[in-house]
PDB file of N, CA and C in Angstrom:
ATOM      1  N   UNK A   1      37.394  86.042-191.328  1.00 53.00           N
ATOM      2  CA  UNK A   1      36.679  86.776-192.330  1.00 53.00           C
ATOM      3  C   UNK A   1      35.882  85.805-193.184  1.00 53.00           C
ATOM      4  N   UNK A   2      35.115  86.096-193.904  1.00 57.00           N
ATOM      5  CA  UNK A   2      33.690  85.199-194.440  1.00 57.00           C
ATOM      6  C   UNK A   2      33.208  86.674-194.927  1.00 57.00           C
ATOM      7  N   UNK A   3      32.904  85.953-196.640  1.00 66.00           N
ATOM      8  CA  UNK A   3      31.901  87.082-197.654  1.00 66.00           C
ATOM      9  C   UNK A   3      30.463  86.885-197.213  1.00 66.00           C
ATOM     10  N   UNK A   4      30.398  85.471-196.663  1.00 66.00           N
ATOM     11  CA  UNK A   4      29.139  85.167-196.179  1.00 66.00           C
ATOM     12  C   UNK A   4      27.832  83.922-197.042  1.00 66.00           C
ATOM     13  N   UNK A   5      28.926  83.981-198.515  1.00 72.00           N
ATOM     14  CA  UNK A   5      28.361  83.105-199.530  1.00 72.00           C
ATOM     15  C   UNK A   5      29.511  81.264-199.019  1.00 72.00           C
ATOM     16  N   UNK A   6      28.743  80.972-199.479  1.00 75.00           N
ATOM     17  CA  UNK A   6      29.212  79.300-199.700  1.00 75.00           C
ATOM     18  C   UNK A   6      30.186  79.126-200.563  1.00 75.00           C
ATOM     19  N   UNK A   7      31.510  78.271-199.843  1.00 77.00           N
ATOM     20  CA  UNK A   7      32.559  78.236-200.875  1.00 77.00           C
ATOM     21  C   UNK A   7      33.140  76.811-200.537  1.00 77.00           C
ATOM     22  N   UNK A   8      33.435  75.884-201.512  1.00 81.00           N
ATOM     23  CA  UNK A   8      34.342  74.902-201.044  1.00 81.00           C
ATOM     24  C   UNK A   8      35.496  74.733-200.038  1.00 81.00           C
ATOM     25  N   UNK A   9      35.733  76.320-200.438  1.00 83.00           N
ATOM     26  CA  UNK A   9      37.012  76.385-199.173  1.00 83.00           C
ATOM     27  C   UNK A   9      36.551  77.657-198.256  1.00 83.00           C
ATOM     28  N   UNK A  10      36.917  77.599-197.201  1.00 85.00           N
ATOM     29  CA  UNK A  10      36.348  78.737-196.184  1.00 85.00           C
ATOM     30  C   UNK A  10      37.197  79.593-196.085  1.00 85.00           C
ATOM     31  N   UNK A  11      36.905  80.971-196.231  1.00 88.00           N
ATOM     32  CA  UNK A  11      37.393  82.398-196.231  1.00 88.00           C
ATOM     33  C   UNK A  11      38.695  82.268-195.505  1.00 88.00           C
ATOM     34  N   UNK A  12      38.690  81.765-194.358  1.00 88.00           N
ATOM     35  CA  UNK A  12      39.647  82.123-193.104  1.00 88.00           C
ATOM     36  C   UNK A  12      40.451  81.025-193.629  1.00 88.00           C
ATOM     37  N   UNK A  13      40.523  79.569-194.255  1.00 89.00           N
ATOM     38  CA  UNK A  13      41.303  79.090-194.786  1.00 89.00           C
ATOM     39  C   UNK A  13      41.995  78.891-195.816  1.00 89.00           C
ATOM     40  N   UNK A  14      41.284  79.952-196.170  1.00 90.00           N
ATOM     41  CA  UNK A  14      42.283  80.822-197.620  1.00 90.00           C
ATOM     42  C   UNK A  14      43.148  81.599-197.348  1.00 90.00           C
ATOM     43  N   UNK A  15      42.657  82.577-196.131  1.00 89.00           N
ATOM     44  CA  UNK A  15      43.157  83.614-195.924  1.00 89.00           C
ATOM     45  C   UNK A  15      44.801  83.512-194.955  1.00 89.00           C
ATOM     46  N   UNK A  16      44.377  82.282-194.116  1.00 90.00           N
ATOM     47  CA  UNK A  16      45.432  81.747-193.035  1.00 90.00           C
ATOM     48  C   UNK A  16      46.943  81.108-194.230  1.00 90.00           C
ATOM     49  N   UNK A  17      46.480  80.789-196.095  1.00 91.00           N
ATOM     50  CA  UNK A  17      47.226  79.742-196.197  1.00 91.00           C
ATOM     51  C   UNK A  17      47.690  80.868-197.323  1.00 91.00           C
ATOM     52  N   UNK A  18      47.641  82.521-197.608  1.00 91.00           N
ATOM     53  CA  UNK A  18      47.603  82.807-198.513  1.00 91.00           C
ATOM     54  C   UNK A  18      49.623  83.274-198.985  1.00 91.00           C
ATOM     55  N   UNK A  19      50.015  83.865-197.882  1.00 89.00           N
ATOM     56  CA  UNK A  19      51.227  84.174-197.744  1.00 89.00           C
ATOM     57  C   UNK A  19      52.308  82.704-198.263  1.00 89.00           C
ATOM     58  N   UNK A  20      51.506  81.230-197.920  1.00 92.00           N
ATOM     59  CA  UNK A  20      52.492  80.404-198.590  1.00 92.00           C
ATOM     60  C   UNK A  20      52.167  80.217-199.790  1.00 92.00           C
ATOM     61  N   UNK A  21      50.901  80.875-200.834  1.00 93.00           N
ATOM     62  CA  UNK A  21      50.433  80.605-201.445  1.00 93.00           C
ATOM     63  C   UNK A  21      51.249  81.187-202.658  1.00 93.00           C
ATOM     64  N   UNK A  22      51.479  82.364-201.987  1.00 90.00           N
ATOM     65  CA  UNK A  22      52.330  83.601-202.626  1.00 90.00           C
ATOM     66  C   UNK A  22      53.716  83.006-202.730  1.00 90.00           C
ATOM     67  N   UNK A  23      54.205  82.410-201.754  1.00 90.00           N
ATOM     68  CA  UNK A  23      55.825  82.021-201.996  1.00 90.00           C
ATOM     69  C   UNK A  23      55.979  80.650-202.463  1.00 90.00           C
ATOM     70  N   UNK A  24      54.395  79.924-203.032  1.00 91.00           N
ATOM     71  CA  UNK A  24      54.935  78.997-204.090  1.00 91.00           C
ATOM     72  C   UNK A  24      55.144  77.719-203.063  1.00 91.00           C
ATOM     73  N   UNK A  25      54.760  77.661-201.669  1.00 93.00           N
ATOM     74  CA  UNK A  25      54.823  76.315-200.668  1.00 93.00           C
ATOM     75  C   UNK A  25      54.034  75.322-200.687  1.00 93.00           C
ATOM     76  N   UNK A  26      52.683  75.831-201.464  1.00 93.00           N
ATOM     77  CA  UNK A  26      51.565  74.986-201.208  1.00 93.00           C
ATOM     78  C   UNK A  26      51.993  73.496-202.170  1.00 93.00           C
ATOM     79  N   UNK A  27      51.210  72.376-201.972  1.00 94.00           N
ATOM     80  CA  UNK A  27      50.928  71.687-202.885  1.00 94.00           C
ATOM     81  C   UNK A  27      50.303  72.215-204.116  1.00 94.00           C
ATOM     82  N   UNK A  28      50.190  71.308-205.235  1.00 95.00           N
ATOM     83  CA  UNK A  28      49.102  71.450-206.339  1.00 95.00           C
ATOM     84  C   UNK A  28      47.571  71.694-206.059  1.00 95.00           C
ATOM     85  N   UNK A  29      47.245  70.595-204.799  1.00 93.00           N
ATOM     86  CA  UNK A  29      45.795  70.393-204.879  1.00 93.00           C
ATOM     87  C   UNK A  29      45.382  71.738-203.837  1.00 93.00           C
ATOM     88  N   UNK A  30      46.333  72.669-203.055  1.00 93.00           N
ATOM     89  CA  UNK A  30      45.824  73.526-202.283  1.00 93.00           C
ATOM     90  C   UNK A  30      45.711  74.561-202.868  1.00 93.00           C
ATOM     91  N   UNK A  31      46.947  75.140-204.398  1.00 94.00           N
ATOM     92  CA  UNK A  31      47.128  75.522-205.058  1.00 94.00           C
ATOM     93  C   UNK A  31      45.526  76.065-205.915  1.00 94.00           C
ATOM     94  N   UNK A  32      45.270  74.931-206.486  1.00 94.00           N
ATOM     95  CA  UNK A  32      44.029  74.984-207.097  1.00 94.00           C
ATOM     96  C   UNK A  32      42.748  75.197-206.271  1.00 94.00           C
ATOM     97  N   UNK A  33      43.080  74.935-204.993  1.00 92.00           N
ATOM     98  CA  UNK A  33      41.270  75.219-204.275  1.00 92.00           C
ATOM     99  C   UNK A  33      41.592  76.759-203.980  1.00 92.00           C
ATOM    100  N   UNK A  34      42.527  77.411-203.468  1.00 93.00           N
ATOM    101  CA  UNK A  34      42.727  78.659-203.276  1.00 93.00           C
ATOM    102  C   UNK A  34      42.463  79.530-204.773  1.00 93.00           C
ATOM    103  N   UNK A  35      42.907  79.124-205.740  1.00 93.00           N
ATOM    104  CA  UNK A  35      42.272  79.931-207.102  1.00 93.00           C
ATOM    105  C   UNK A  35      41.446  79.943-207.368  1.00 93.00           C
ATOM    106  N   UNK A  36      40.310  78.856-207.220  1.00 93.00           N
ATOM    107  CA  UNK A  36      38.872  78.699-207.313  1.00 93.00           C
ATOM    108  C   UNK A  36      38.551  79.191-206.425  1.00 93.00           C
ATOM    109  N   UNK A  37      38.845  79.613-205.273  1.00 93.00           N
ATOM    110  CA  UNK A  37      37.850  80.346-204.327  1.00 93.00           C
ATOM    111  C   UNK A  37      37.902  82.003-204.393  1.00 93.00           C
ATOM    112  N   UNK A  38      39.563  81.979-205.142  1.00 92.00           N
ATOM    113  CA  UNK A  38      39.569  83.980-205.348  1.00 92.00           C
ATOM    114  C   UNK A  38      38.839  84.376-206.646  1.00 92.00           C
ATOM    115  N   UNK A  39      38.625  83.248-207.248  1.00 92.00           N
ATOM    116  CA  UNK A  39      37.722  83.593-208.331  1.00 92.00           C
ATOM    117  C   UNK A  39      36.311  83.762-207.993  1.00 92.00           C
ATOM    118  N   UNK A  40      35.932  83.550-206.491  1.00 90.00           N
ATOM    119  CA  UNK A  40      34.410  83.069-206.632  1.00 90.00           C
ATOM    120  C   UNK A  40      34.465  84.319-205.698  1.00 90.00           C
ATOM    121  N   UNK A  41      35.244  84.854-204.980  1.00 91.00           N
ATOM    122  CA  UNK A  41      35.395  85.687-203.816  1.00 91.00           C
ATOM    123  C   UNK A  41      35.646  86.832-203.708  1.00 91.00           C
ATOM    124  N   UNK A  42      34.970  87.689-204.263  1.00 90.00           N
ATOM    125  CA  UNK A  42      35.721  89.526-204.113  1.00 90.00           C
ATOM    126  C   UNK A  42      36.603  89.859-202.768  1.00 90.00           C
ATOM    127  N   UNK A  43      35.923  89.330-202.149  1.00 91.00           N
ATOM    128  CA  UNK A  43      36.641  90.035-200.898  1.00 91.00           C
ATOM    129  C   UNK A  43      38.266  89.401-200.286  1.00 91.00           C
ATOM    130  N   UNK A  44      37.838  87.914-200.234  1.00 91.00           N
ATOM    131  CA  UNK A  44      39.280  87.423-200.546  1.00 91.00           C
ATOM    132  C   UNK A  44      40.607  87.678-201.629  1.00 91.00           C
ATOM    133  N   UNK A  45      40.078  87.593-202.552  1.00 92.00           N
ATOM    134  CA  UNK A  45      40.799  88.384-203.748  1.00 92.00           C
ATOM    135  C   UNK A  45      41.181  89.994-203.585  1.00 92.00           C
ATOM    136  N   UNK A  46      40.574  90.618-202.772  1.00 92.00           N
ATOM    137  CA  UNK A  46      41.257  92.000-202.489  1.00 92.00           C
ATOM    138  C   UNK A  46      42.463  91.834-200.890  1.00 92.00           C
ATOM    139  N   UNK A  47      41.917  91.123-200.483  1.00 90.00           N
ATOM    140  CA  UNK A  47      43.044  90.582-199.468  1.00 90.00           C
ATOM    141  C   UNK A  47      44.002  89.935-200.262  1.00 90.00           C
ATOM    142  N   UNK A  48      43.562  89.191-200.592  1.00 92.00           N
ATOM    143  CA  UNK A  48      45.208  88.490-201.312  1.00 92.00           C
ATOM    144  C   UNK A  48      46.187  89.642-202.042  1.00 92.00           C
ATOM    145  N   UNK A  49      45.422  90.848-202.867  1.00 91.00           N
ATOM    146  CA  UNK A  49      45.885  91.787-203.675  1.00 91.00           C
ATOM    147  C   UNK A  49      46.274  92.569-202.802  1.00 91.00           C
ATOM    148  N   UNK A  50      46.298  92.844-201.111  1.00 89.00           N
ATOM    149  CA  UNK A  50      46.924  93.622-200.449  1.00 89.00           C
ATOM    150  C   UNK A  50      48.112  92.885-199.791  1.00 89.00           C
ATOM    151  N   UNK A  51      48.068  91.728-199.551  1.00 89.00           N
ATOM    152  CA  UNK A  51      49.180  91.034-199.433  1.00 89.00           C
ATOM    153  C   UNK A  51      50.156  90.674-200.246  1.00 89.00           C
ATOM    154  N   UNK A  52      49.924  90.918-201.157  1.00 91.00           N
ATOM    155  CA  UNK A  52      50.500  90.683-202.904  1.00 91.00           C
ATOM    156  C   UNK A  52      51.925  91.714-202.882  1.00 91.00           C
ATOM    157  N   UNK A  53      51.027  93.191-202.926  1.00 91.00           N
ATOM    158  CA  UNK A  53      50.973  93.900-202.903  1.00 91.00           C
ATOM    159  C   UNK A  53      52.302  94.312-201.523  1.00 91.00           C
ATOM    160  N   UNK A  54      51.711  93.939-200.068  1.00 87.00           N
ATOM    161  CA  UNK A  54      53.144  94.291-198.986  1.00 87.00           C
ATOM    162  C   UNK A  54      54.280  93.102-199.452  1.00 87.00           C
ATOM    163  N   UNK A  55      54.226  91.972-199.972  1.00 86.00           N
ATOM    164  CA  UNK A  55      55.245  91.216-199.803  1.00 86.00           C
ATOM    165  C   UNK A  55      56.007  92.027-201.384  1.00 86.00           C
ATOM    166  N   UNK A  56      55.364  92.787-202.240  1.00 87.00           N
ATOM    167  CA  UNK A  56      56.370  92.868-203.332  1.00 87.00           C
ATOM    168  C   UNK A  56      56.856  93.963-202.742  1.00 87.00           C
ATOM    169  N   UNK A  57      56.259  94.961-201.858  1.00 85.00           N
ATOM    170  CA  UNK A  57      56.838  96.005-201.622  1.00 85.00           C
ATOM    171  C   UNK A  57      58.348  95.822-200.289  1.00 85.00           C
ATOM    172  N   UNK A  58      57.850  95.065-199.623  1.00 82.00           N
ATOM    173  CA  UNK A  58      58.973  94.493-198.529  1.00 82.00           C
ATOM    174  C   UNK A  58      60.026  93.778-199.573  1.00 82.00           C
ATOM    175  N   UNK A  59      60.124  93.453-200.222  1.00 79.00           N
ATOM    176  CA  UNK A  59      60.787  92.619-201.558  1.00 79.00           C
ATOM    177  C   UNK A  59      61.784  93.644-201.966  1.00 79.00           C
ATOM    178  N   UNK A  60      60.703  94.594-202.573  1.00 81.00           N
ATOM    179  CA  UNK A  60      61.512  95.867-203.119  1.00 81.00           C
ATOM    180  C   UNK A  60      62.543  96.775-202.043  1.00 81.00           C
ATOM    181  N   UNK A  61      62.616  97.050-201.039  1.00 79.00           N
ATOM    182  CA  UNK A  61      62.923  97.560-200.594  1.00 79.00           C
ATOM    183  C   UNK A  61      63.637  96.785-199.047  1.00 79.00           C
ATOM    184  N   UNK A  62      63.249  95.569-198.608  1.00 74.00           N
ATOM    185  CA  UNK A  62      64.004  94.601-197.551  1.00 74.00           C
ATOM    186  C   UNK A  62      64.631  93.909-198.571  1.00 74.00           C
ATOM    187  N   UNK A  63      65.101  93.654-200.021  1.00 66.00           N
ATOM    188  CA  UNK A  63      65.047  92.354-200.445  1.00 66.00           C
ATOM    189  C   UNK A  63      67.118  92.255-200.149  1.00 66.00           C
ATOM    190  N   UNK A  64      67.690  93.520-199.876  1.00 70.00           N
ATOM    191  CA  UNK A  64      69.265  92.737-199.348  1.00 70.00           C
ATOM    192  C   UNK A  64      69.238  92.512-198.401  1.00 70.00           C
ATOM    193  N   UNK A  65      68.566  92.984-197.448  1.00 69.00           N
ATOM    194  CA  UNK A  65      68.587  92.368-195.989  1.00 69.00           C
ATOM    195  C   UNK A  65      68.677  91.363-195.748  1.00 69.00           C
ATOM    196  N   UNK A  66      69.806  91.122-194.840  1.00 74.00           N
ATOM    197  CA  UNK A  66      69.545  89.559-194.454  1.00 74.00           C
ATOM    198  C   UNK A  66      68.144  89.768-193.139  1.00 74.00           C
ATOM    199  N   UNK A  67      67.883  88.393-193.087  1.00 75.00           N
ATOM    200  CA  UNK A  67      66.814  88.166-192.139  1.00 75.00           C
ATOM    201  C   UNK A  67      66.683  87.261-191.043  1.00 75.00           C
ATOM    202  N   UNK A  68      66.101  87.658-190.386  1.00 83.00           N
ATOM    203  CA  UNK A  68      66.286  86.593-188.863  1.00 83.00           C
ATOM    204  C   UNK A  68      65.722  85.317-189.177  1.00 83.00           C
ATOM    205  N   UNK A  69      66.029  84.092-189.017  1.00 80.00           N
ATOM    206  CA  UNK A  69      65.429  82.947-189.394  1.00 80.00           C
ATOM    207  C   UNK A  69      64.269  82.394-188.944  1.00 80.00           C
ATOM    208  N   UNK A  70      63.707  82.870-187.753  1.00 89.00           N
ATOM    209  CA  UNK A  70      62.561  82.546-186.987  1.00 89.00           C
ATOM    210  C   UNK A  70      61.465  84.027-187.429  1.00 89.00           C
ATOM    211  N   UNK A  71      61.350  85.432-188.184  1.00 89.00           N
ATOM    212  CA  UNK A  71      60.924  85.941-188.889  1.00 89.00           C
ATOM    213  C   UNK A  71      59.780  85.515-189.176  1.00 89.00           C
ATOM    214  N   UNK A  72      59.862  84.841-190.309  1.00 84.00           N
ATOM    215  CA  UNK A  72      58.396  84.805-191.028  1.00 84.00           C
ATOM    216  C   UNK A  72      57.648  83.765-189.717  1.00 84.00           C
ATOM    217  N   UNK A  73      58.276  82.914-189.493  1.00 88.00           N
ATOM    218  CA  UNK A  73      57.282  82.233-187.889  1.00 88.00           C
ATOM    219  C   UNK A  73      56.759  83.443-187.448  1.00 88.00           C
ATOM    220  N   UNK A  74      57.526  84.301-186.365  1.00 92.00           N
ATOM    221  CA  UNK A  74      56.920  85.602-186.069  1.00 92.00           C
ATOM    222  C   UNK A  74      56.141  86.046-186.274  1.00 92.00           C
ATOM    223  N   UNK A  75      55.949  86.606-187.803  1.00 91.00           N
ATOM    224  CA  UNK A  75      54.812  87.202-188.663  1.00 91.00           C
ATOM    225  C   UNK A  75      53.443  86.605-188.937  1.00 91.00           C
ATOM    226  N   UNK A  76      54.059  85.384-189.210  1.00 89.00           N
ATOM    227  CA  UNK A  76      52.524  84.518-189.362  1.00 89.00           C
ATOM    228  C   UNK A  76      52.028  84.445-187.930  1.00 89.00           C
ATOM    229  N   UNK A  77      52.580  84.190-186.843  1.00 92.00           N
ATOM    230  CA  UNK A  77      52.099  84.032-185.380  1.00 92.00           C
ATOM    231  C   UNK A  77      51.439  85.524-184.848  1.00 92.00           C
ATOM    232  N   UNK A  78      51.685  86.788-185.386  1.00 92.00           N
ATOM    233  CA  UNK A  78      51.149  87.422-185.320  1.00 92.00           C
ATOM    234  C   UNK A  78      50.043  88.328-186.198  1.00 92.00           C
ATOM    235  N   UNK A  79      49.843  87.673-187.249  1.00 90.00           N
ATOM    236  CA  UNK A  79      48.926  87.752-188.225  1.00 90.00           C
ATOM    237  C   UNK A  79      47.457  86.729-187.685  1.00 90.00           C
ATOM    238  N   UNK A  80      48.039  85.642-187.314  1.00 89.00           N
ATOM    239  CA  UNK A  80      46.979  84.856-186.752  1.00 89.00           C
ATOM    240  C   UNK A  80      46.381  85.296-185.325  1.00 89.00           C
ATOM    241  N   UNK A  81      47.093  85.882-184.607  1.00 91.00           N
ATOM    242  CA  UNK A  81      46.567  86.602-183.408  1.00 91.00           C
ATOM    243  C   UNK A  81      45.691  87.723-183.649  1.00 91.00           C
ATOM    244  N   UNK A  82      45.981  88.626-184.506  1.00 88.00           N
ATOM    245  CA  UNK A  82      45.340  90.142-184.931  1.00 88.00           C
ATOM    246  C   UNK A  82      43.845  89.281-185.528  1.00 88.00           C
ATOM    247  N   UNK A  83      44.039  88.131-186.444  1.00 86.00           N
ATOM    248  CA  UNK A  83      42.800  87.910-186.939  1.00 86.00           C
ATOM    249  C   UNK A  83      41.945  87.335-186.083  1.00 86.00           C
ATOM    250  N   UNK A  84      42.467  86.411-184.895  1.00 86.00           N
ATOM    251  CA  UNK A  84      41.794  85.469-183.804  1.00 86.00           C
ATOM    252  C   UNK A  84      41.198  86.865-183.258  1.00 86.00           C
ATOM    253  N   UNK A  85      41.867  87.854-183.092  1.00 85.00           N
ATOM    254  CA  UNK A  85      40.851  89.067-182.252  1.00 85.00           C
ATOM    255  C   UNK A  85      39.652  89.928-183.118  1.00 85.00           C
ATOM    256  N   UNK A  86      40.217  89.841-184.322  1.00 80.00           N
ATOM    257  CA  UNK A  86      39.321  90.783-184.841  1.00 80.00           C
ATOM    258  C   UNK A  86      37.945  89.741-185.297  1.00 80.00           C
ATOM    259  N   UNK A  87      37.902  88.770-185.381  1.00 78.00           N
ATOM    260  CA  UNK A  87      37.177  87.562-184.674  1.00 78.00           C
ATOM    261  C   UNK A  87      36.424  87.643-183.335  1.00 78.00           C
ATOM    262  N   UNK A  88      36.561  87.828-182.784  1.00 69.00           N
ATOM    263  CA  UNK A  88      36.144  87.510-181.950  1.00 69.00           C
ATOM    264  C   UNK A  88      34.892  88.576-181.371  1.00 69.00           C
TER     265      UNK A  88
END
């Protein structure tokens, strides 16, 4: 995905890093290029707000579950596939 404007950081590498962004994994310095770019970015910023958005709701409602440990691998491996196609 791409708004199509010029950004220090590129759409799809915001978008690929946003889920660790959310659970607080990133460094400082990735930290800060991802906020400067949802500030510059409507469209990224409504993605992030829908992802925001499923992880509080899976939270709310998976949060006693225990969970399979290879899981979030899973998820991200298939988040990156759905986007490699809708790409393409």
């Amino acid at each position: 995905m791409s708004c199509g404007n010029p950004h220090d950081t590129d759409c799809r590498e915001v978008l690929d890093k946003v889920y660790s962004y959310l659970d607080g994994e990133l460094t400082e310095g990735d930290v800060v290029e991802i906020r400067v770019h949802l500030e510059e970015c409507s469209p990224c910023l409504k993605e992030y707000d829908l992802d925001k958005a499923i992880k509080a709701l899976v939270a709310k409602h998976c949060g006693c579950d225990p969970v399979p440990g290879d899981l979030r691998s899973k998820v991200l491996a298939r988040i990156a596939q759905v986007r490699s196609e809708l790409s393409d």
